[in-house]
Tab-separated table of C-alpha atoms in Angstrom:
chain	number	residue	atom	x	y	z
A	1	MET	CA	16.142	16.581	16.024
A	2	GLU	CA	18.109	14.961	18.862
A	3	ASN	CA	15.203	15.314	21.249
A	4	GLU	CA	12.843	13.824	18.649
A	5	ALA	CA	15.164	10.815	18.130
A	6	LEU	CA	15.278	10.361	21.891
A	7	SER	CA	11.560	10.483	22.115
A	8	ARG	CA	11.220	7.905	19.366
A	9	ALA	CA	13.727	5.625	21.081
A	10	GLN	CA	11.835	5.891	24.312
A	11	ARG	CA	8.534	5.135	22.623
A	12	ALA	CA	10.104	2.172	20.834
A	13	ARG	CA	11.481	0.762	24.179
A	14	LEU	CA	8.182	1.097	25.956
A	15	SER	CA	6.236	-0.425	23.007
A	16	ILE	CA	8.593	-3.367	22.646
A	17	GLY	CA	8.797	-4.076	26.348
A	18	GLY	CA	5.041	-3.813	26.829
A	19	PHE	CA	4.062	-5.842	23.749
A	20	ALA	CA	6.720	-8.461	24.534
A	21	SER	CA	5.225	-8.887	28.001
A	22	CYS	CA	1.764	-9.277	26.495
A	23	LEU	CA	3.012	-11.859	23.946
A	24	GLY	CA	5.063	-13.718	26.554
A	25	PHE	CA	1.878	-14.126	28.696
A	26	VAL	CA	-0.059	-15.288	25.611
A	27	PHE	CA	2.618	-17.892	24.792
A	28	ALA	CA	2.587	-19.107	28.392
A	29	ALA	CA	-1.123	-19.332	28.543
A	30	LEU	CA	-1.515	-21.214	25.237
A	31	PHE	CA	1.503	-23.462	24.997
A	32	LEU	CA	3.502	-23.654	28.252
A	33	ASP	CA	2.793	-25.567	31.429
A	34	SER	CA	3.483	-22.358	33.392
A	35	PHE	CA	0.284	-22.161	35.381
A	36	GLY	CA	-0.065	-25.686	36.672
A	37	ALA	CA	-0.359	-29.069	34.953
A	38	GLN	CA	-2.440	-28.745	31.867
A	39	SER	CA	-5.174	-31.336	31.762
A	40	ARG	CA	-4.879	-34.014	29.110
A	41	ALA	CA	-8.602	-34.011	28.795
A	42	ALA	CA	-11.600	-32.553	30.718
A	43	PHE	CA	-15.238	-33.719	30.184
A	44	GLY	CA	-14.052	-35.982	27.398
A	45	PHE	CA	-12.401	-33.093	25.352
A	46	VAL	CA	-8.616	-33.071	24.753
A	47	ARG	CA	-7.150	-29.631	25.553
A	48	ALA	CA	-10.416	-28.260	27.013
A	49	ASP	CA	-8.194	-25.869	29.006
A	50	LEU	CA	-6.829	-24.352	25.792
A	51	ALA	CA	-10.307	-24.183	24.262
A	52	SER	CA	-11.588	-22.303	27.258
A	53	VAL	CA	-8.812	-19.685	27.058
A	54	LEU	CA	-9.287	-19.252	23.336
A	55	LEU	CA	-13.121	-18.890	23.701
A	56	PHE	CA	-12.766	-16.144	26.281
A	57	MET	CA	-10.150	-14.387	24.133
A	58	LEU	CA	-12.710	-14.456	21.307
A	59	LEU	CA	-15.225	-12.933	23.739
A	60	ALA	CA	-12.763	-10.166	24.503
A	61	PHE	CA	-12.208	-9.485	20.790
A	62	SER	CA	-15.978	-9.355	20.247
A	63	CYS	CA	-16.288	-6.777	23.000
A	64	VAL	CA	-13.523	-4.670	21.504
A	65	ARG	CA	-15.142	-4.807	18.042
A	66	ALA	CA	-18.577	-3.903	19.390
A	67	ALA	CA	-17.344	-1.073	21.517
A	68	GLY	CA	-17.666	2.463	20.186
A	69	PRO	CA	-14.765	4.952	20.296
A	70	GLU	CA	-15.572	6.309	23.783
A	71	ARG	CA	-16.185	2.895	25.309
A	72	ARG	CA	-13.030	1.464	23.707
A	73	ALA	CA	-10.970	4.360	25.046
A	74	SER	CA	-12.297	3.599	28.527
A	75	LEU	CA	-11.577	-0.136	28.021
A	76	PHE	CA	-7.952	0.642	27.247
A	77	SER	CA	-7.413	3.087	30.068
A	78	ALA	CA	-5.172	2.339	33.027
A	79	ARG	CA	-8.244	2.281	35.258
A	80	THR	CA	-9.327	-0.856	33.398
A	81	LEU	CA	-6.121	-2.518	32.236
A	82	ILE	CA	-4.297	-2.544	35.582
A	83	PRO	CA	-7.076	-4.213	37.600
A	84	LEU	CA	-7.596	-6.572	34.721
A	85	SER	CA	-3.933	-7.488	34.616
A	86	VAL	CA	-3.905	-7.980	38.442
A	87	ALA	CA	-6.806	-10.378	38.015
A	88	ALA	CA	-4.866	-12.217	35.246
A	89	ALA	CA	-1.834	-12.604	37.452
A	90	ALA	CA	-3.915	-13.832	40.407
A	91	GLY	CA	-5.941	-16.172	38.260
A	92	ALA	CA	-2.820	-17.668	36.578
A	93	LEU	CA	-1.304	-18.331	40.036
A	94	MET	CA	-4.496	-19.874	41.332
A	95	LEU	CA	-4.492	-22.275	38.340
A	96	ARG	CA	-1.307	-23.815	39.742
A	97	VAL	CA	-3.235	-25.087	42.791
A	98	ALA	CA	-6.734	-25.606	41.362
A	99	ILE	CA	-7.793	-29.240	41.011
A	100	ASP	CA	-11.418	-29.263	39.979
A	101	PRO	CA	-11.586	-29.424	36.186
A	102	LEU	CA	-14.570	-27.038	35.967
A	103	CYS	CA	-12.839	-24.534	38.231
A	104	ARG	CA	-9.713	-24.700	36.044
A	105	LEU	CA	-11.733	-24.084	32.899
A	106	VAL	CA	-13.471	-21.069	34.347
A	107	LEU	CA	-10.248	-19.631	35.913
A	108	GLY	CA	-8.403	-20.144	32.612
A	109	GLY	CA	-11.041	-18.491	30.537
A	110	VAL	CA	-12.011	-15.566	32.775
A	111	CYS	CA	-8.687	-14.772	34.393
A	112	VAL	CA	-6.368	-15.609	31.520
A	113	GLY	CA	-8.271	-15.512	28.215
A	114	LEU	CA	-10.214	-12.267	28.711
A	115	PRO	CA	-7.205	-10.180	29.971
A	116	ALA	CA	-4.930	-11.611	27.237
A	117	GLY	CA	-7.448	-10.656	24.552
A	118	VAL	CA	-7.973	-7.091	25.832
A	119	LEU	CA	-4.212	-6.501	26.270
A	120	LEU	CA	-3.506	-7.730	22.675
A	121	CYS	CA	-6.015	-5.218	21.285
A	122	ALA	CA	-4.751	-2.454	23.532
A	123	TRP	CA	-1.214	-2.864	22.191
A	124	GLY	CA	-2.545	-3.114	18.658
A	125	ARG	CA	-4.051	0.339	19.276
A	126	LEU	CA	-0.805	1.925	20.316
A	127	LEU	CA	1.352	0.121	17.745
A	128	GLY	CA	-1.123	1.334	15.115
A	129	ASP	CA	-0.010	4.893	15.974
A	130	GLU	CA	3.434	4.146	14.648
A	131	PRO	CA	4.376	4.217	11.009
A	132	ILE	CA	4.261	0.773	9.417
A	133	GLU	CA	7.989	0.812	8.781
A	134	ARG	CA	8.496	0.979	12.578
A	135	SER	CA	5.527	-0.976	13.893
A	136	VAL	CA	6.275	-4.118	11.933
A	137	PRO	CA	9.842	-4.577	13.159
A	138	MET	CA	8.554	-3.832	16.687
A	139	VAL	CA	6.245	-6.835	16.401
A	140	PHE	CA	9.132	-9.213	15.553
A	141	ILE	CA	11.375	-7.718	18.235
A	142	SER	CA	8.600	-8.069	20.808
A	143	ALA	CA	7.842	-11.670	19.721
A	144	ALA	CA	11.545	-12.525	20.098
A	145	LEU	CA	11.767	-10.923	23.500
A	146	GLY	CA	8.551	-12.489	24.726
A	147	ALA	CA	9.615	-15.908	23.598
A	148	ALA	CA	13.065	-15.425	25.164
A	149	VAL	CA	11.503	-14.546	28.513
A	150	GLY	CA	9.164	-17.606	28.336
A	151	PHE	CA	12.081	-19.894	27.434
A	152	ALA	CA	14.262	-18.535	30.222
A	153	PHE	CA	11.603	-19.136	32.915
A	154	ASP	CA	10.396	-22.424	31.505
A	155	ALA	CA	13.754	-24.028	30.888
A	156	VAL	CA	15.592	-22.862	34.002
A	157	PRO	CA	16.055	-25.775	36.463
A	158	VAL	CA	14.471	-23.966	39.369
A	159	ARG	CA	11.210	-25.237	40.816
A	160	ASN	CA	8.248	-22.931	40.229
A	161	ALA	CA	10.327	-20.385	38.363
A	162	ASN	CA	7.829	-20.306	35.541
A	163	ALA	CA	5.233	-19.017	37.956
A	164	LEU	CA	6.779	-15.592	37.542
A	165	LEU	CA	5.329	-15.523	34.006
A	166	ALA	CA	2.026	-14.781	35.693
A	167	LEU	CA	3.316	-11.286	36.374
A	168	LEU	CA	3.771	-10.459	32.688
A	169	PRO	CA	0.309	-9.044	32.145
A	170	LEU	CA	0.801	-6.521	35.032
A	171	ALA	CA	4.172	-5.453	33.488
A	172	SER	CA	2.460	-5.056	30.159
A	173	ALA	CA	-0.344	-2.943	31.577
A	174	LEU	CA	2.082	-0.635	33.467
A	175	LEU	CA	4.246	-0.110	30.325
A	176	TYR	CA	1.046	0.596	28.391
A	177	ARG	CA	0.044	3.262	30.873
A	178	ALA	CA	3.517	4.871	30.727
A	179	LEU	CA	3.442	4.950	26.917
A	180	ALA	CA	-0.210	6.167	26.730
A	181	ARG	CA	0.662	8.986	29.070
A	182	ARG	CA	3.678	9.912	27.031
A	183	LEU	CA	1.599	10.000	23.847
A	184	GLY	CA	-1.283	11.831	25.518
A	185	ALA	CA	-3.498	8.840	24.661
A	186	GLU	CA	-5.007	8.118	28.064
A	187	ALA	CA	-8.795	7.885	27.915
A	188	GLY	CA	-10.605	11.162	28.389
A	189	PRO	CA	-14.070	12.399	27.502
A	190	GLU	CA	-13.260	11.851	23.874
A	191	ALA	CA	-11.685	8.923	22.005
A	192	PRO	CA	-7.937	9.344	21.307
A	193	GLU	CA	-6.995	10.127	17.791
A	194	ALA	CA	-4.200	7.939	16.385
A	195	ASP	CA	-3.576	9.938	13.245
A	196	PRO	CA	-4.560	13.562	12.631
A	197	ALA	CA	-4.803	12.844	8.910
A	198	ALA	CA	-7.600	10.283	8.908
A	199	PRO	CA	-6.801	7.234	6.673
A	200	ALA	CA	-8.510	6.868	3.361
A	201	PRO	CA	-11.579	4.528	3.278
A	202	GLU	CA	-10.720	0.964	2.369
A	203	SER	CA	-10.554	0.422	-1.396
A	204	GLU	CA	-12.130	-2.574	-3.152
A	205	GLU	CA	-8.635	-4.033	-3.690
A	206	ALA	CA	-7.711	-3.585	-0.058
A	207	SER	CA	-10.975	-5.079	0.951
A	208	ALA	CA	-10.481	-8.167	-1.167
A	209	LEU	CA	-6.947	-8.549	0.210
A	210	SER	CA	-8.267	-8.222	3.785
A	211	VAL	CA	-10.703	-11.101	3.112
A	212	ARG	CA	-7.925	-13.268	1.789
A	213	ILE	CA	-5.722	-12.502	4.804
A	214	ILE	CA	-8.542	-13.431	7.211
A	215	ALA	CA	-9.269	-16.658	5.308
A	216	GLY	CA	-5.582	-17.677	5.380
A	217	THR	CA	-5.400	-16.693	9.052
A	218	SER	CA	-8.201	-19.065	9.968
A	219	ILE	CA	-6.566	-21.915	8.068
A	220	TYR	CA	-3.258	-21.541	9.987
A	221	GLY	CA	-5.203	-21.509	13.220
A	222	PHE	CA	-7.087	-24.650	12.142
A	223	ALA	CA	-3.786	-26.461	11.531
A	224	ALA	CA	-2.396	-25.484	14.913
A	225	GLY	CA	-5.531	-26.645	16.637
A	226	LEU	CA	-5.229	-30.080	15.026
A	227	VAL	CA	-1.600	-30.432	16.165
A	228	GLU	CA	-2.593	-29.316	19.713
A	229	ALA	CA	-5.326	-31.986	19.868
A	230	PHE	CA	-3.041	-34.752	18.803
A	231	ARG	CA	-0.104	-33.515	20.897
A	232	TYR	CA	-2.031	-34.244	24.039
A	233	GLY	CA	-4.066	-37.113	22.630
A	234	ALA	CA	-1.307	-39.663	22.781
A	235	GLY	CA	0.016	-38.763	26.256
A	236	GLU	CA	1.649	-36.037	28.280
A	237	PRO	CA	4.231	-34.038	26.257
A	238	ALA	CA	7.880	-33.990	27.145
A	239	PHE	CA	9.089	-31.020	29.180
A	240	ALA	CA	11.710	-30.095	26.555
A	241	ALA	CA	9.221	-29.465	23.705
A	242	PRO	CA	7.635	-26.119	24.842
A	243	ALA	CA	10.986	-24.604	25.696
A	244	LEU	CA	12.438	-25.775	22.350
A	245	MET	CA	9.411	-24.264	20.615
A	246	LEU	CA	10.130	-20.846	22.127
A	247	LEU	CA	13.876	-21.134	21.353
A	248	LEU	CA	13.047	-21.815	17.711
A	249	LEU	CA	10.748	-18.752	17.664
A	250	VAL	CA	13.572	-16.610	18.949
A	251	VAL	CA	15.822	-17.846	16.235
A	252	TYR	CA	13.081	-17.304	13.624
A	253	CYS	CA	12.500	-13.685	14.797
A	254	LEU	CA	16.202	-12.889	14.677
A	255	ALA	CA	16.383	-14.329	11.174
A	256	ALA	CA	13.279	-12.281	10.074
A	257	LEU	CA	14.819	-9.133	11.587
A	258	GLN	CA	17.845	-9.570	9.407
A	259	LEU	CA	15.608	-8.810	6.393
A	260	PHE	CA	15.179	-5.382	7.838
A	261	GLY	CA	18.962	-4.693	7.955
A	262	ASP	CA	21.205	-3.830	10.854
A	263	HIS	CA	18.786	-1.070	12.161
A	264	PRO	CA	15.223	-2.481	11.746
A	265	LEU	CA	13.665	0.614	13.284
A	266	ALA	CA	15.493	3.037	11.022
A	267	GLY	CA	12.636	3.465	8.554
A	268	VAL	CA	13.141	0.480	6.245
A	269	ARG	CA	9.958	-0.240	4.298
A	270	ALA	CA	8.172	-3.146	5.969
A	271	ILE	CA	6.787	-4.663	2.752
A	272	LEU	CA	7.789	-4.566	-0.852
A	273	PRO	CA	7.744	-1.024	-2.241
A	274	ALA	CA	5.640	-0.526	-5.336
A	275	ARG	CA	7.861	0.521	-8.278
A	276	GLU	CA	7.347	0.532	-12.012
A	277	ASP	CA	10.680	-1.143	-12.462
A	278	ASP	CA	9.737	-4.850	-13.044
A	279	ALA	CA	13.024	-6.079	-11.669
A	280	LYS	CA	12.453	-4.339	-8.362
A	281	ALA	CA	8.781	-5.352	-8.300
A	282	LYS	CA	9.823	-9.008	-8.237
A	283	GLU	CA	12.061	-8.647	-5.265
A	284	GLY	CA	10.931	-9.790	-1.893
A	285	GLY	CA	10.395	-7.309	0.842
A	286	PRO	CA	11.134	-7.916	4.563
A	287	LEU	CA	7.590	-8.930	5.489
A	288	ASP	CA	7.341	-11.037	2.303
A	289	GLY	CA	10.431	-13.031	3.308
A	290	ALA	CA	9.317	-13.315	6.962
A	291	TYR	CA	5.964	-14.762	5.787
A	292	ARG	CA	7.650	-17.315	3.534
A	293	LEU	CA	10.047	-18.386	6.299
A	294	ALA	CA	7.246	-18.704	8.893
A	295	VAL	CA	5.108	-20.944	6.672
A	296	LEU	CA	8.140	-23.006	5.663
A	297	LEU	CA	8.932	-23.575	9.388
A	298	MET	CA	5.349	-24.731	10.123
A	299	ALA	CA	5.188	-27.030	7.062
A	300	ALA	CA	8.647	-28.525	7.836
A	301	GLY	CA	7.474	-29.559	11.304
A	302	LEU	CA	4.423	-31.254	9.854
A	303	LEU	CA	6.458	-33.085	7.220
A	304	LEU	CA	8.951	-34.177	9.945
A	305	THR	CA	6.148	-35.681	12.071
A	306	LEU	CA	4.618	-37.446	9.074
A	307	ALA	CA	8.023	-38.825	8.088
A	308	LEU	CA	8.389	-40.326	11.577
A	309	ASP	CA	4.784	-41.641	11.525
A	310	GLU	CA	3.903	-39.920	14.800
A	311	LEU	CA	3.864	-36.606	16.573
A	312	ASN	CA	7.247	-36.341	18.292
A	313	ASP	CA	8.816	-33.720	20.518
A	314	LEU	CA	10.960	-32.167	17.759
A	315	GLY	CA	8.151	-32.123	15.226
A	316	GLU	CA	5.789	-30.656	17.735
A	317	ALA	CA	8.180	-27.905	18.613
A	318	VAL	CA	8.870	-27.019	14.988
A	319	VAL	CA	5.200	-26.922	14.067
A	320	LEU	CA	4.164	-24.691	16.999
A	321	ALA	CA	7.195	-22.449	16.573
A	322	GLY	CA	6.060	-22.010	12.952
A	323	PHE	CA	2.561	-21.202	14.054
A	324	LEU	CA	3.833	-18.567	16.467
A	325	ALA	CA	6.068	-17.160	13.716
A	326	VAL	CA	2.961	-16.990	11.464
A	327	LEU	CA	1.172	-15.197	14.316
A	328	ALA	CA	3.901	-12.528	14.374
A	329	VAL	CA	3.602	-12.030	10.619
A	330	LEU	CA	-0.179	-11.825	10.772
A	331	ALA	CA	-0.086	-9.336	13.575
A	332	SER	CA	2.056	-7.170	11.404
A	333	LEU	CA	-0.432	-7.572	8.597
A	334	PHE	CA	-3.345	-6.710	10.886
A	335	LEU	CA	-1.661	-3.368	11.591
A	336	VAL	CA	-1.211	-2.804	7.860
A	337	MET	CA	-4.860	-3.675	7.130
A	338	GLY	CA	-6.166	-1.552	9.932
A	339	ARG	CA	-4.373	1.471	8.440
A	340	LEU	CA	-5.589	0.752	4.929
A	341	GLY	CA	-9.164	0.293	6.066
A	342	GLY	CA	-9.289	3.462	8.047
A	343	ARG	CA	-9.951	1.530	11.250
A	344	GLU	CA	-8.322	1.910	14.646
A	345	ALA	CA	-5.650	-0.781	14.845
A	346	ALA	CA	-7.303	-2.234	17.888
A	347	GLY	CA	-10.299	-3.198	15.802
A	348	ALA	CA	-8.088	-4.640	13.140
A	349	PHE	CA	-6.208	-6.758	15.795
A	350	ALA	CA	-9.579	-7.937	17.159
A	351	ARG	CA	-10.816	-8.932	13.755
A	352	GLY	CA	-7.639	-10.738	12.742
A	353	PHE	CA	-7.021	-12.598	15.960
A	354	THR	CA	-10.644	-13.642	16.015
A	355	ALA	CA	-10.044	-15.459	12.739
A	356	LEU	CA	-6.778	-17.032	13.956
A	357	PHE	CA	-8.089	-18.301	17.315
A	358	ALA	CA	-11.498	-19.259	15.978
A	359	GLY	CA	-9.685	-21.400	13.454
A	360	GLU	CA	-7.688	-22.973	16.300
A	361	VAL	CA	-10.834	-23.814	18.192
A	362	VAL	CA	-12.271	-25.454	15.093
A	363	GLY	CA	-9.024	-27.386	14.683
A	364	LEU	CA	-9.253	-28.594	18.342
A	365	VAL	CA	-12.774	-29.779	17.760
A	366	ALA	CA	-11.824	-31.558	14.509
A	367	GLY	CA	-8.807	-33.177	16.236
A	368	ASN	CA	-10.962	-34.415	19.065
A	369	ALA	CA	-13.438	-35.807	16.598
A	370	LEU	CA	-10.761	-37.690	14.750
A	371	GLU	CA	-9.171	-38.851	17.995
A	372	GLY	CA	-12.557	-40.140	19.119
A	373	LEU	CA	-12.797	-42.453	16.092
A	374	GLY	CA	-10.046	-44.547	17.630
A	375	PHE	CA	-8.421	-45.771	14.486
A	376	ALA	CA	-4.631	-46.317	14.645
A	377	SER	CA	-4.072	-44.070	11.596
A	378	MET	CA	-6.168	-41.153	12.790
A	379	GLU	CA	-3.143	-39.202	14.091
A	380	ALA	CA	-1.358	-39.448	10.819
A	381	THR	CA	-4.574	-38.483	9.041
A	382	GLY	CA	-5.010	-35.471	11.253
A	383	LEU	CA	-1.471	-34.310	10.793
A	384	ALA	CA	-1.676	-34.744	7.036
A	385	LEU	CA	-4.867	-32.674	7.085
A	386	ALA	CA	-3.034	-29.923	9.004
A	387	GLY	CA	-0.204	-30.002	6.417
A	388	ILE	CA	-2.612	-29.763	3.532
A	389	ALA	CA	-4.371	-26.799	5.296
A	390	VAL	CA	-1.038	-24.951	5.708
A	391	LEU	CA	-0.009	-25.522	2.124
A	392	TYR	CA	-3.468	-24.515	0.818
A	393	GLY	CA	-3.424	-21.307	2.872
A	394	PHE	CA	0.049	-20.426	1.531
A	395	LEU	CA	-0.535	-21.364	-2.089
A	396	PHE	CA	-4.156	-20.348	-2.669
A	397	LEU	CA	-5.621	-18.169	0.064
A	398	PHE	CA	-2.961	-15.608	1.024
A	399	THR	CA	0.018	-15.887	-1.245
A	400	GLU	CA	3.277	-13.973	-1.748
A	401	ARG	CA	1.594	-12.396	-4.804
A	402	ASP	CA	-1.019	-10.909	-2.452
A	403	LEU	CA	1.772	-9.391	-0.351
A	404	ARG	CA	3.116	-7.670	-3.461
A	405	ALA	CA	-0.374	-6.436	-4.362
A	406	LEU	CA	-0.706	-5.150	-0.797
A	407	SER	CA	2.480	-3.176	-1.152
A	408	ILE	CA	0.977	-1.249	-4.008
A	409	VAL	CA	-2.010	-0.337	-1.927
A	410	VAL	CA	0.213	0.728	0.944
A	411	GLU	CA	2.251	2.889	-1.445
A	412	ASP	CA	-0.885	4.630	-2.710
A	413	VAL	CA	-2.006	5.332	0.922
A	414	ASP	CA	1.480	6.570	1.824
A	415	VAL	CA	1.406	9.031	-1.188
A	416	PHE	CA	-2.091	10.194	-0.222
A	417	ASP	CA	-1.148	10.773	3.412
A	418	ALA	CA	2.004	12.598	2.382
A	419	ALA	CA	-0.033	14.831	-0.001
A	420	CYS	CA	-2.518	15.637	2.727
A	421	ALA	CA	0.293	16.518	5.167
A	422	ARG	CA	1.942	18.779	2.585
A	423	ILE	CA	-1.343	20.614	1.798
A	424	ALA	CA	-2.075	20.986	5.524
A	425	ALA	CA	1.407	22.410	6.206
A	426	ASP	CA	1.429	24.741	3.280
A	427	ALA	CA	-2.050	26.138	4.028
A	428	GLY	CA	-1.557	26.261	7.775
A	429	LEU	CA	-4.686	24.156	8.520
A	430	SER	CA	-5.823	23.642	12.058
A	431	LYS	CA	-5.994	20.173	13.656
A	432	ARG	CA	-9.656	19.674	12.888
A	433	GLU	CA	-9.278	21.023	9.344
A	434	THR	CA	-6.396	18.599	8.887
A	435	GLU	CA	-8.752	15.814	9.963
A	436	ILE	CA	-11.436	16.873	7.422
A	437	LEU	CA	-9.066	17.405	4.496
A	438	PRO	CA	-8.442	13.701	3.569
A	439	LEU	CA	-12.148	12.956	3.867
A	440	ALA	CA	-12.945	15.832	1.550
A	441	LEU	CA	-10.298	14.823	-0.910
A	442	ARG	CA	-11.930	11.298	-1.023
A	443	GLY	CA	-15.251	12.827	-1.937
A	444	ARG	CA	-17.199	12.199	1.300
A	445	THR	CA	-20.323	14.169	1.872
A	446	SER	CA	-20.641	16.706	4.726
A	447	GLU	CA	-23.153	14.370	6.413
A	448	ARG	CA	-20.753	11.399	6.237
A	449	MET	CA	-17.867	13.436	7.624
A	450	ALA	CA	-20.001	14.745	10.444
A	451	SER	CA	-21.047	11.210	11.517
A	452	GLU	CA	-17.478	9.957	11.432
A	453	LEU	CA	-16.001	12.904	13.317
A	454	PHE	CA	-18.903	13.189	15.810
A	455	ILE	CA	-19.608	16.824	14.920
A	456	THR	CA	-22.541	18.585	13.229
A	457	LYS	CA	-22.904	19.077	9.499
A	458	ASN	CA	-22.816	22.845	9.985
A	459	THR	CA	-19.486	22.539	11.739
A	460	VAL	CA	-18.151	20.472	8.840
A	461	ASP	CA	-19.328	23.062	6.313
A	462	THR	CA	-17.726	25.803	8.299
A	463	HIS	CA	-14.382	24.006	8.391
A	464	LEU	CA	-14.639	23.263	4.631
A	465	ARG	CA	-15.091	26.977	3.865
A	466	ARG	CA	-11.978	27.737	5.902
A	467	ILE	CA	-10.026	25.033	4.149
A	468	TYR	CA	-11.054	26.456	0.731
A	469	ALA	CA	-9.950	29.990	1.758
A	470	LYS	CA	-6.605	28.802	3.176
A	471	CYS	CA	-5.876	26.599	0.147
A	472	GLY	CA	-6.874	29.296	-2.368
A	473	VAL	CA	-9.666	27.207	-3.966
A	474	HIS	CA	-13.457	27.934	-4.266
A	475	SER	CA	-15.119	24.490	-4.535
A	476	ARG	CA	-14.743	20.866	-3.572
A	477	GLN	CA	-13.627	19.914	-7.135
A	478	GLU	CA	-10.885	22.542	-7.094
A	479	LEU	CA	-9.736	21.126	-3.728
A	480	ILE	CA	-9.713	17.651	-5.224
A	481	ASP	CA	-7.709	18.856	-8.172
A	482	LEU	CA	-5.207	20.430	-5.833
A	483	GLY	CA	-4.910	17.095	-3.988
A	484	GLU	CA	-4.316	15.178	-7.251
A	485	ARG	CA	-1.579	17.648	-8.278
A	486	THR	CA	0.044	17.312	-4.889
A	487	GLU	CA	-0.117	13.523	-5.017
A	488	ALA	CA	1.566	13.542	-8.420
A	489	ALA	CA	4.319	15.799	-7.063
A	490	VAL	CA	4.839	13.547	-4.086
A	491	ARG	CA	4.938	10.401	-6.243
A	492	GLY	CA	7.401	12.060	-8.620
A	493	ALA	CA	9.686	12.869	-5.697
A	494	LYS	CA	9.879	9.263	-4.576
């Protein structure tokens, strides 16, 4: 037990350090002036540098989503990630001396955007191996640590100190390799298997919730893109605003972690548990409260800027800190939805962040279009539009009620997984039989199981016969009945 706890602690430290390095680099690339003076406009487009980074991140997400299991395993191997991170560090440093606008756009996209997107998905893959109760607090701890590192190097009064942030992707890749080796997850001839008991296929309710999450995600990205366009539209931003933004994010993450108690990695449920007791069902869970606080922070910044009739340093910092807080919450939700949908978490990260950053690109385009109209009230109009988008997303697209509904789905999946684990342990099933069991209990055909597990139908049928014999049943229906009885017993024990 002591060795197991030590191993979990080591995994947690590597995960938090690596993901924090990844997020710190993303924060620096998107919002800090760490890699040279960000252009106010290039080719008539305000924040063209940000748009280039975002577009290449979207390209990276598309590649991850399109890659099959073997290609994705190769993409996330040390042989790929370390050279990619070295290129990211070199490109970020070259941006500090590049002058030509086109060169800056290409360097920013290829050497910053692509590696950042791949690293995000790679860490999503490894974080997806952890139970939700541990992976969600890890996201908030990593966001706080990444923001603290960015704040320290951006605010310190030492010339060129923030250039060291360019080394963060290399640190992230090295920690990823160390953790992947520890988990035995380095790419080999076959794709790594995150969970021996394959998750259940996505239910209709989970699918509907997933659509609502994605829609809300794009809306928050749109609002952030509008703010970014107007933040650079009126002139160069003050030096203090980005550092203040990261400091506010650190404070937010610490506040959110308080919702998980004194020991956030001690197995506290990440979202509201589903209970029949109505009084408990109305209580807010940790992720519920974190989501509410993040949206409140973002909306408060927009209201502050509207009250002062212009985008100011304080309002800008609050809005963008709120956006990064929402990003941390959404990253947690992407992990949850990846598990519910039976997908590798890397694919869920790619899908979710595609919606977030695509929304931000659309917001940049809309902000540039409003800025181009040249009316004195256009900035206030754009910020009001951003505020309406945030409130609409929170009140109508992905609400706190949806988080409560999501908790019920998570509870069902937890019970199903626990039932599968109990049956496998009691019957002494092999690793492959343990993989087939949940698919069989969900009524999938032998052909479907064969295609998902990359084995032949005859092999599946052979494993099914062995499962029947070990479990003391004679047919698929009897196996399903056993599964239902075990689920009922697990649910009753909770």
